[in-house]
Coordinates of C-alpha atoms and ligand atoms in Angstrom, one line a residue:
X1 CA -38.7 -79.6 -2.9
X2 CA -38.4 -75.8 -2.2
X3 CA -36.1 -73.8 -4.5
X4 CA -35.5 -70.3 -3.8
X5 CA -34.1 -68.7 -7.0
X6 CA -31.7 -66.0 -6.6
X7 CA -31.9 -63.7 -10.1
X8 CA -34.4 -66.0 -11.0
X9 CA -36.5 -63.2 -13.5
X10 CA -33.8 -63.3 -15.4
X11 CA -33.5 -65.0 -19.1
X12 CA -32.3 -68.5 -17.4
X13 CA -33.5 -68.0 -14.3
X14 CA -37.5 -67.8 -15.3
X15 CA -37.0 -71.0 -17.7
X16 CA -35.8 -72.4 -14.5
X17 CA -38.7 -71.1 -12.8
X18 CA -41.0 -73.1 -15.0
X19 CA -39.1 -76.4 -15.7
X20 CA -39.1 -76.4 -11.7
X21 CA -43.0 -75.8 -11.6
X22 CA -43.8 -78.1 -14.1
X23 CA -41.7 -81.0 -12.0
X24 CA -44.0 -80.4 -9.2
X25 CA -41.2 -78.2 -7.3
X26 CA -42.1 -75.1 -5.4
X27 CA -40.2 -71.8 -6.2
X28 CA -39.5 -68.8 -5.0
X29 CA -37.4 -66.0 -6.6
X30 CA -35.5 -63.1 -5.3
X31 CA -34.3 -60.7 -7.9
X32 CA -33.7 -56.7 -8.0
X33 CA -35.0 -56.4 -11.5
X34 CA -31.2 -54.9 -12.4
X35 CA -31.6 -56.6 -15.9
X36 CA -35.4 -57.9 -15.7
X37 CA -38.6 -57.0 -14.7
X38 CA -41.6 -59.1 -12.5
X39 CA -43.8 -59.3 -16.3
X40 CA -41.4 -63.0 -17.2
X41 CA -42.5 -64.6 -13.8
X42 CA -46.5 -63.6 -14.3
X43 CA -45.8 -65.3 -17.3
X44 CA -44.2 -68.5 -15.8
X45 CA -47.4 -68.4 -13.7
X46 CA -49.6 -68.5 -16.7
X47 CA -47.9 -71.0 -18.3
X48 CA -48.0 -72.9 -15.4
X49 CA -51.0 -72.4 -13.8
X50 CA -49.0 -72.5 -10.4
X51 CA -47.7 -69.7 -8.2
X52 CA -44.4 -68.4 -7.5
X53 CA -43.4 -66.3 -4.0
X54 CA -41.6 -63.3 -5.6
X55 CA -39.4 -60.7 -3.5
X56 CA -38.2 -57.7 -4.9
X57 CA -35.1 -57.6 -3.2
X58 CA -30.8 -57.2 -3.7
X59 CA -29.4 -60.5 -2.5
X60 CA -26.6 -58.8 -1.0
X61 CA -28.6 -57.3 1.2
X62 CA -27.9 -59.7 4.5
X63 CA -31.2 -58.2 6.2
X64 CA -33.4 -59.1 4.0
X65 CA -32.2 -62.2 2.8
X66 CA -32.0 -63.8 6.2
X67 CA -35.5 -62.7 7.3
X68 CA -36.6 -64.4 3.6
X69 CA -34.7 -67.6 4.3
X70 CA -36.0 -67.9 7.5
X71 CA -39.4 -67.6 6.1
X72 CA -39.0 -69.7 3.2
X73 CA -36.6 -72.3 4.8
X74 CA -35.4 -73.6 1.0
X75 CA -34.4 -77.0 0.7
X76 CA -31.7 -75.6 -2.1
X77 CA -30.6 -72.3 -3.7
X78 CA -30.3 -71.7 -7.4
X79 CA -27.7 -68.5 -7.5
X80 CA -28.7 -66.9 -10.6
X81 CA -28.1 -63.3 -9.2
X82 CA -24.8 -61.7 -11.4
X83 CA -24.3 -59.2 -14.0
X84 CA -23.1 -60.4 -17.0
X85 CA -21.4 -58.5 -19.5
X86 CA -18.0 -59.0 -20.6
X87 CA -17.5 -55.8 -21.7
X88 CA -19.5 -53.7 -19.1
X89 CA -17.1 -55.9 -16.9
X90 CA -14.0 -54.3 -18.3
X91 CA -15.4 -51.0 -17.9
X92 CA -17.0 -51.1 -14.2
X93 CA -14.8 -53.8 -12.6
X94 CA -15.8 -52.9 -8.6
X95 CA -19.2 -53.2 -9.4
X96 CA -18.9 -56.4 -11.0
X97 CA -16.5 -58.0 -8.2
X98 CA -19.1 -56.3 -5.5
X99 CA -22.3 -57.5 -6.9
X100 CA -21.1 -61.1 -7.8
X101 CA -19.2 -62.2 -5.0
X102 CA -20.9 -60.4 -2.6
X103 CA -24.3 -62.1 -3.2
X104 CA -22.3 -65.3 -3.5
X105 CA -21.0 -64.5 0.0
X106 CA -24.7 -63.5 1.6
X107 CA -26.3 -66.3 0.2
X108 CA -23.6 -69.0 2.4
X109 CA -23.9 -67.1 5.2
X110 CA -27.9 -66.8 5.2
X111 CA -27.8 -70.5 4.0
X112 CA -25.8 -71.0 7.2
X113 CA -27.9 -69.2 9.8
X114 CA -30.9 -70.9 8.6
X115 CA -29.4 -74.8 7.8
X116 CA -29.8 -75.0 4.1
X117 CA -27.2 -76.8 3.1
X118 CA -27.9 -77.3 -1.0
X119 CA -26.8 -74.6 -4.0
X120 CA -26.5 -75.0 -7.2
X121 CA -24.2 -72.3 -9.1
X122 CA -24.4 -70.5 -12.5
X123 CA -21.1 -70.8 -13.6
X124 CA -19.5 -70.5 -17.1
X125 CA -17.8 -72.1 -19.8
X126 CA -15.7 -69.0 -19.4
X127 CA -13.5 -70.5 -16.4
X128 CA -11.9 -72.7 -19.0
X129 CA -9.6 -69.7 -20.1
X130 CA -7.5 -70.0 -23.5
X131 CA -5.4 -72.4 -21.6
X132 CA -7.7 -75.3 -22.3
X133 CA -8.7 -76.7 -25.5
X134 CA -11.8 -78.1 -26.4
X135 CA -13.8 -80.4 -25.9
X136 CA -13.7 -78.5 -22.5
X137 CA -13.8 -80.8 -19.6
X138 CA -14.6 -80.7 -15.5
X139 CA -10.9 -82.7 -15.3
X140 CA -9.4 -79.5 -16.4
X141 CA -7.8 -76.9 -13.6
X142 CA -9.3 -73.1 -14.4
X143 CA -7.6 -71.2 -16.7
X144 CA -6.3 -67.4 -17.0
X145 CA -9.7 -65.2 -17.5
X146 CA -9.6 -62.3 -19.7
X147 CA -11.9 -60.6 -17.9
X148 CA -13.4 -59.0 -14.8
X149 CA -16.6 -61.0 -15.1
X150 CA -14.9 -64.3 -15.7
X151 CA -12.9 -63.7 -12.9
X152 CA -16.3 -63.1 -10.9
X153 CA -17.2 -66.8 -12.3
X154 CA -14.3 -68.1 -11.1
X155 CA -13.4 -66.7 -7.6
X156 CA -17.4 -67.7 -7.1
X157 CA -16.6 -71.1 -7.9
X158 CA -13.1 -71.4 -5.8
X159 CA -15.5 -69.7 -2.7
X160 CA -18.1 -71.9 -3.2
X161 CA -15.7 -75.1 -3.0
X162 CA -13.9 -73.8 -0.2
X163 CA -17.3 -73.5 1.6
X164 CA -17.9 -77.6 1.0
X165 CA -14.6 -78.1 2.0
X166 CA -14.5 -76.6 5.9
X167 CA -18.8 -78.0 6.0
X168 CA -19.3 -82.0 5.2
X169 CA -22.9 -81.1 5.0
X170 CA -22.8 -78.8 2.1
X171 CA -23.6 -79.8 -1.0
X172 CA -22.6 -77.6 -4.2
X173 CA -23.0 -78.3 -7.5
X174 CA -21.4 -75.9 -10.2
X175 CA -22.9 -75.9 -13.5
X176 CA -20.9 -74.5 -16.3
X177 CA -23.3 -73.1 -19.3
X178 CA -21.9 -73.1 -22.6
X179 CA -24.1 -70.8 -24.7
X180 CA -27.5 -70.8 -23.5
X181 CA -30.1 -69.5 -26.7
X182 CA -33.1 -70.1 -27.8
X183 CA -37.0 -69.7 -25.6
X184 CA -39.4 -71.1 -24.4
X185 CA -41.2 -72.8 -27.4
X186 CA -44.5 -70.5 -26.1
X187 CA -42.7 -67.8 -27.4
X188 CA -44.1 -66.1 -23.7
X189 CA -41.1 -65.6 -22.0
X190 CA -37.3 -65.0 -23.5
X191 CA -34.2 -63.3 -23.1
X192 CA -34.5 -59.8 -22.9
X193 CA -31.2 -57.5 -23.2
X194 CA -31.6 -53.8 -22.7
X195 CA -29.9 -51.4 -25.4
X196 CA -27.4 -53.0 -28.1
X197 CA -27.4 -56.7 -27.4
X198 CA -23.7 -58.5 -26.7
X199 CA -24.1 -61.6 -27.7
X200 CA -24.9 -63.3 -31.3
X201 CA -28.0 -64.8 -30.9
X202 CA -30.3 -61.6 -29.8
X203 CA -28.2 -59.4 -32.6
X204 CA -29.3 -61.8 -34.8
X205 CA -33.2 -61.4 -33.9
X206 CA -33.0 -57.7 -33.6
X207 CA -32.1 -57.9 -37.3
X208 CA -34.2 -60.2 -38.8
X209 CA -37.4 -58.0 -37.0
X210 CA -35.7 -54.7 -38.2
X211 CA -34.9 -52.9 -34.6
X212 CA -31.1 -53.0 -35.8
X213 CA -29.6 -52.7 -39.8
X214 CA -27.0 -55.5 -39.6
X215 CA -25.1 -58.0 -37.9
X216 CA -21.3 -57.6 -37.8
X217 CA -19.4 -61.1 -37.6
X218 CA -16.2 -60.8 -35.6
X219 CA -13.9 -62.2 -37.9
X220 CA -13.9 -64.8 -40.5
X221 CA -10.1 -65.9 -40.7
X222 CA -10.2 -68.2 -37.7
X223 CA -8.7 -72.1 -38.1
X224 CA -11.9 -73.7 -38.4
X225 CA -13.8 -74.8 -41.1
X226 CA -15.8 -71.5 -42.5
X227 CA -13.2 -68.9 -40.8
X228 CA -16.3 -68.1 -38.2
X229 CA -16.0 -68.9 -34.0
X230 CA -16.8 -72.2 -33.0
X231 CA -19.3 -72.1 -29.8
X232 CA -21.6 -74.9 -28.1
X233 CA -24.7 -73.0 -28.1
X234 CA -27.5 -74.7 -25.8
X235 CA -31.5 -74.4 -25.7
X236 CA -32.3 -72.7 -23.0
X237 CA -34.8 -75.0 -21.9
X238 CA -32.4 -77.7 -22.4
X239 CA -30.6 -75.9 -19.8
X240 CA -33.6 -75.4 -17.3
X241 CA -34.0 -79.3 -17.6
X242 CA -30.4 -79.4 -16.2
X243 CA -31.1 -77.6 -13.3
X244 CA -34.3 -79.6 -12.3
X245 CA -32.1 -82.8 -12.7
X246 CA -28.7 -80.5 -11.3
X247 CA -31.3 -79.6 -8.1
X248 CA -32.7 -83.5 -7.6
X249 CA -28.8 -84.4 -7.5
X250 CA -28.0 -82.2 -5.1
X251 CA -30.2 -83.1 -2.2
X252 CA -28.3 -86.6 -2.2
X253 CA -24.7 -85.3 -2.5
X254 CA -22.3 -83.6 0.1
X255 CA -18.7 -81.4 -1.3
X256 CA -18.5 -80.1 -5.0
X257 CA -19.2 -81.7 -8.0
X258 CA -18.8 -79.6 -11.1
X259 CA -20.8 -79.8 -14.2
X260 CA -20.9 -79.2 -17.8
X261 CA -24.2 -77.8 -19.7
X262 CA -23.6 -78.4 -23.5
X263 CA -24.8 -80.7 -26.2
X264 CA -20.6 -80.8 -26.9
X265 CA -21.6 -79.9 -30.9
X266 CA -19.9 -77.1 -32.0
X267 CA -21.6 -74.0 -35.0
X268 CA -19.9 -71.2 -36.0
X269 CA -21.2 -68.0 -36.4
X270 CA -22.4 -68.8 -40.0
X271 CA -24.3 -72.1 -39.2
X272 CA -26.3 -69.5 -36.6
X273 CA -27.3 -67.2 -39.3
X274 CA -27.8 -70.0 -42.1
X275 CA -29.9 -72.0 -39.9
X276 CA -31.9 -68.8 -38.5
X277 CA -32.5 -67.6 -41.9
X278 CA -33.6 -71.4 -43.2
X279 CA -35.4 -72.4 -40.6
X280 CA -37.4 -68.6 -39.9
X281 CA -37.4 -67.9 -43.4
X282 CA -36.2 -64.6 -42.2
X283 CA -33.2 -62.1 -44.0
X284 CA -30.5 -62.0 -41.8
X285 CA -28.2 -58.8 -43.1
X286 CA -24.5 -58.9 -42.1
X287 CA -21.0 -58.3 -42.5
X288 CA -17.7 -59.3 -42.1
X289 CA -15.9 -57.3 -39.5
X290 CA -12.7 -57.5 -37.5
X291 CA -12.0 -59.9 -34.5
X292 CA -13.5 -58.8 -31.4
X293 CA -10.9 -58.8 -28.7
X294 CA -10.9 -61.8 -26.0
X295 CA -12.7 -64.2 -28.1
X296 CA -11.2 -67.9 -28.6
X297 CA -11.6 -69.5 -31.7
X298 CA -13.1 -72.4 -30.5
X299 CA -15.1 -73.4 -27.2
X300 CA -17.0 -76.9 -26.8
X301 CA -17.8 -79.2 -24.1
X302 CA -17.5 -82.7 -23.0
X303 CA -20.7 -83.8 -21.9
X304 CA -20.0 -87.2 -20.6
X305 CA -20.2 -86.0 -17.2
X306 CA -23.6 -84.7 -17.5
X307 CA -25.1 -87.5 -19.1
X308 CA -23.1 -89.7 -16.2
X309 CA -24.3 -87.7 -13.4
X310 CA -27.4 -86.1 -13.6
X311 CA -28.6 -88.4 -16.1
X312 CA -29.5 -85.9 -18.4
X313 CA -28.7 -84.6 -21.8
X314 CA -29.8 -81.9 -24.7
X315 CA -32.4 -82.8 -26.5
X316 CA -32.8 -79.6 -29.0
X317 CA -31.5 -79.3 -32.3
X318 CA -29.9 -76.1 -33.5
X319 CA -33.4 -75.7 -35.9
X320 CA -35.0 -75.6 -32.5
X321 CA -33.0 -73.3 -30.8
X322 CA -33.6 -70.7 -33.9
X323 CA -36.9 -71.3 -34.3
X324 CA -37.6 -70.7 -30.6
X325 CA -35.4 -67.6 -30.3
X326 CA -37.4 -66.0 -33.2
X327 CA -41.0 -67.2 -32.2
X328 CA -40.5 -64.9 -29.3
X329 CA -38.5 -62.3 -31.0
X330 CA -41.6 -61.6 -33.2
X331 CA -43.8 -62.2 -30.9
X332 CA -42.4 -59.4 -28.2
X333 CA -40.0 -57.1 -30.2
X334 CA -40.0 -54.8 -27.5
X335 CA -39.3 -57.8 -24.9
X336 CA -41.1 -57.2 -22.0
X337 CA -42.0 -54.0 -22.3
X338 CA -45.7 -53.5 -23.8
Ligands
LIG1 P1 -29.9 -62.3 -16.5 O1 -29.3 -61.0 -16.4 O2 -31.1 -62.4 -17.4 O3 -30.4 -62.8 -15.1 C1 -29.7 -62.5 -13.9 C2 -30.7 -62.0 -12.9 O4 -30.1 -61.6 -11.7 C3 -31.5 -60.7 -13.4 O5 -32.9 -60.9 -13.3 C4 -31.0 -59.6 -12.5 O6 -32.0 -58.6 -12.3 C5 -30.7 -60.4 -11.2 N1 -29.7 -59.8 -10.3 C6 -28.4 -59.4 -10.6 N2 -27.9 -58.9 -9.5 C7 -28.8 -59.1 -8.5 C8 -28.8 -58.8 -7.1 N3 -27.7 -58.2 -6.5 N4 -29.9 -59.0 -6.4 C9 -31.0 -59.6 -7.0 N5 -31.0 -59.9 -8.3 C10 -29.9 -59.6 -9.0 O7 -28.8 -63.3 -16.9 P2 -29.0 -64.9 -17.4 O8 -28.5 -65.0 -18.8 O9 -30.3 -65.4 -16.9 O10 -27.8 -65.5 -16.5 C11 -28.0 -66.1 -15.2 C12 -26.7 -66.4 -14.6 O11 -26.0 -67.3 -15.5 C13 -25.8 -65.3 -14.4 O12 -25.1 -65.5 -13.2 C14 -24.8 -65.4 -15.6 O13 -23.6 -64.8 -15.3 C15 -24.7 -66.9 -15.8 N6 -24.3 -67.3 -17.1 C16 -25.1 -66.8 -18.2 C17 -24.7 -67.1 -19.5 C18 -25.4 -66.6 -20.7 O14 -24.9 -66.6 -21.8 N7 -26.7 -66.1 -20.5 C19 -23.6 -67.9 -19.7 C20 -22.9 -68.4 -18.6 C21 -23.3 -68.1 -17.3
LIG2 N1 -20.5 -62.7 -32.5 C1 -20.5 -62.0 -33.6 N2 -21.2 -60.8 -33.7 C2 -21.9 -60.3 -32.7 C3 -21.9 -61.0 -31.5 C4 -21.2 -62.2 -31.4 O1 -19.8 -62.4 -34.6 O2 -22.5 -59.2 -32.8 C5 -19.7 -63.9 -32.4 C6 -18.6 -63.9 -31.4 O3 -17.4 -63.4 -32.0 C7 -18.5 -65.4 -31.0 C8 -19.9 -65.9 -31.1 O4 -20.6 -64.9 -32.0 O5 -17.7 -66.0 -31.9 C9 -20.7 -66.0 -29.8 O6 -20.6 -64.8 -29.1 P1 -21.4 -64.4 -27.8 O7 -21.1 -63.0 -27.4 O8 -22.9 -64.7 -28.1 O9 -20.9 -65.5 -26.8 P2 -19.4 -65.8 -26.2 O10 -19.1 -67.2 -26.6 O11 -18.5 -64.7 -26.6 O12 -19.7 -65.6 -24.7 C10 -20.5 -66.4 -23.9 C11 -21.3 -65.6 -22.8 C12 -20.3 -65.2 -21.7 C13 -19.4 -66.4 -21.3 C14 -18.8 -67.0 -22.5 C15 -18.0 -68.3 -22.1 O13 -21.9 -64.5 -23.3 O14 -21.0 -64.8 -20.6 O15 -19.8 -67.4 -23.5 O16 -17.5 -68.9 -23.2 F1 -18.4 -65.9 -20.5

């Protein structure tokens, strides 16, 4: 099959790229290099030894994405394309709502005009809200999101269903990551945030290699067993299996069918630094600090439907997951830049 990856540069996007490849898929990506650069798909092509079509282009620009789409003619689209930071969210709400939903919007029309009738959707454990408790699972109506981006996630989500709804042909899958970690075990391509990583696992690399002095842990006097958050972190190429076997399911399924992507084991915050510092033999500085605001205690997922549907599950243990976030940590500490 053809699969035109929209964002696909990005951190789950190029893992994608490669899981794809290696199936024997074709891919092409469109991304605007907002939060990547072309360096991670030169890299899929090395590791590889296939080729990728790559535009440099905004997916919510309608020109440009029909004449690609009629060019291309995808079998399915893998919508990738989305900022992502919850707190930048807060901050620049328009942008977020304009950019999300807006390439959500161009890609049904293009995919219209030109007769593709498969997408697959990165979605978010985030829809769940505080409103559900976990084991989150696809049963479960959306909750109350705390912020702009989750809203993105879900409005995308309710737009996409709504567009399988009024046409039979469509077929949409939904895939809601829990917390994707980890690279590539290469250690060749990775996630690469710009400035002061959000999210725990990057902070924690950027320690243990020295680019920042310590981590802060949002709060330790949670209910759960060590005080810490509770999260169902997933291997990133766990999660680019998904989508290979997410993508496959897709070309023989019409309406929406939404998916968890978890391994449905929770780790605090603690089992990420213990196991990062065991397993790397790495010092791992931090602190306890206050509760960051919007966070929930706890967030898991069922993965019963996963395993039911696409027939797949993770395979990576957490070890895994650290040892392959750290491989290319140390390998790149500057990321993609030379
Ligand atoms: P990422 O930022 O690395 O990748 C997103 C890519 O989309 C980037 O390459 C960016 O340049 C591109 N992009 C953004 N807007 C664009 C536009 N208008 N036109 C063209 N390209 C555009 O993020 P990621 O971690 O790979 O996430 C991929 C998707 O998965 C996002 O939609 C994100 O919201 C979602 N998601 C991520 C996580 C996570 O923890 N990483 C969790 C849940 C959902
Ligand atoms: N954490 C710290 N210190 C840090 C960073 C994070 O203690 O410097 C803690 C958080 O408090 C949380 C855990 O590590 O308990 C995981 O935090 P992340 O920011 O890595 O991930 P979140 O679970 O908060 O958010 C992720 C994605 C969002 C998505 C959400 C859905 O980043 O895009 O999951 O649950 F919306």
């Amino acid at each position: 099959m053809k699969i035109l990856l929209a964002g696909g540069a990005g951190y789950i996007g190029s893992h994608t790229a490669l899981s794809l490849l290696n199936s024997g898929h074709e891919v092409v990506v469109v991304d605007n290099y907002d939060n990547s650069s072309p360096e991670s798909i030169k890299r899929v092509e090395q590791l590889t030894g296939r080729s990728v079509t790559l535009y440099e282009d905004d997916v919510k620009d309608k020109v440009r994405m029909l004449k690609i789409m009629q060019k291309e003619q995808p079998d399915c689209v893998i919508h990738f394309a989305g900022l992502k930071a919850v707190g930048e969210s807060v901050q620049q709400p328009v942008r977020y709502y304009r950019n999300n939903i807006d390439t959500t919007l161009t890609l049904l029309e293009c995919m219209a005009e030109t007769g593709c009738k498969e997408i697959v959707f990165s979605s978010s454990a985030t829809v769940y809200g505080a409103e559900n408790s976990s084991p989150c699972h696809e049963g479960m109506p959306r909750g109350i999101c705390t912020n702009p981006y989750g809203w993105t996630k879900s409005m995308m989500e309710q737009i996409l269903q709504d567009a399988s709804v009024a046409d039979k042909e469509l077929s949409v899958v939904l895939l809601r990551y829990f917390n994707p970690i980890g690279a590539h075990e290469s250690g060749r391509i990775g996630e690469d945030p710009q400035g002061i990583p959000n999210n725990l696992m990057p902070y924690v690399s950027q320690v243990a290699v020295g680019k920042r002095e310590k981590l802060t842990i949002f709060g330790d006097d949670y209910d759960t067993p060590d005080g810490t958050c509770l999260r169902d972190y997933i291997h990133v190429m766990d999660l680019a299996e998904g989508h290979v076997k997410a993508v496959e399911f897709c070309a023989h399924h019409h309406g929406t069918e939404i998916i968890n992507l978890g391994t449905g084991q929770p780790y605090s915050v603690l089992d990420i630094v213990n196991t990062f510092q065991q397993v790397n033999d790495v010092k791992v500085a931090y602190e306890i600090g206050p509760r960051r605001a919007g966070d929930l205690p706890a967030v898991y997922s069922d993965v019963h439907k996963a395993e039911r549907v696409l027939g797949w599950r993770a395979k990576r243990t957490l070890a895994d997951m650290c040892r392959d976030s750290w491989n290319w940590q140390k390998n790149n500490p500057n990321g993609y830049k030379k």
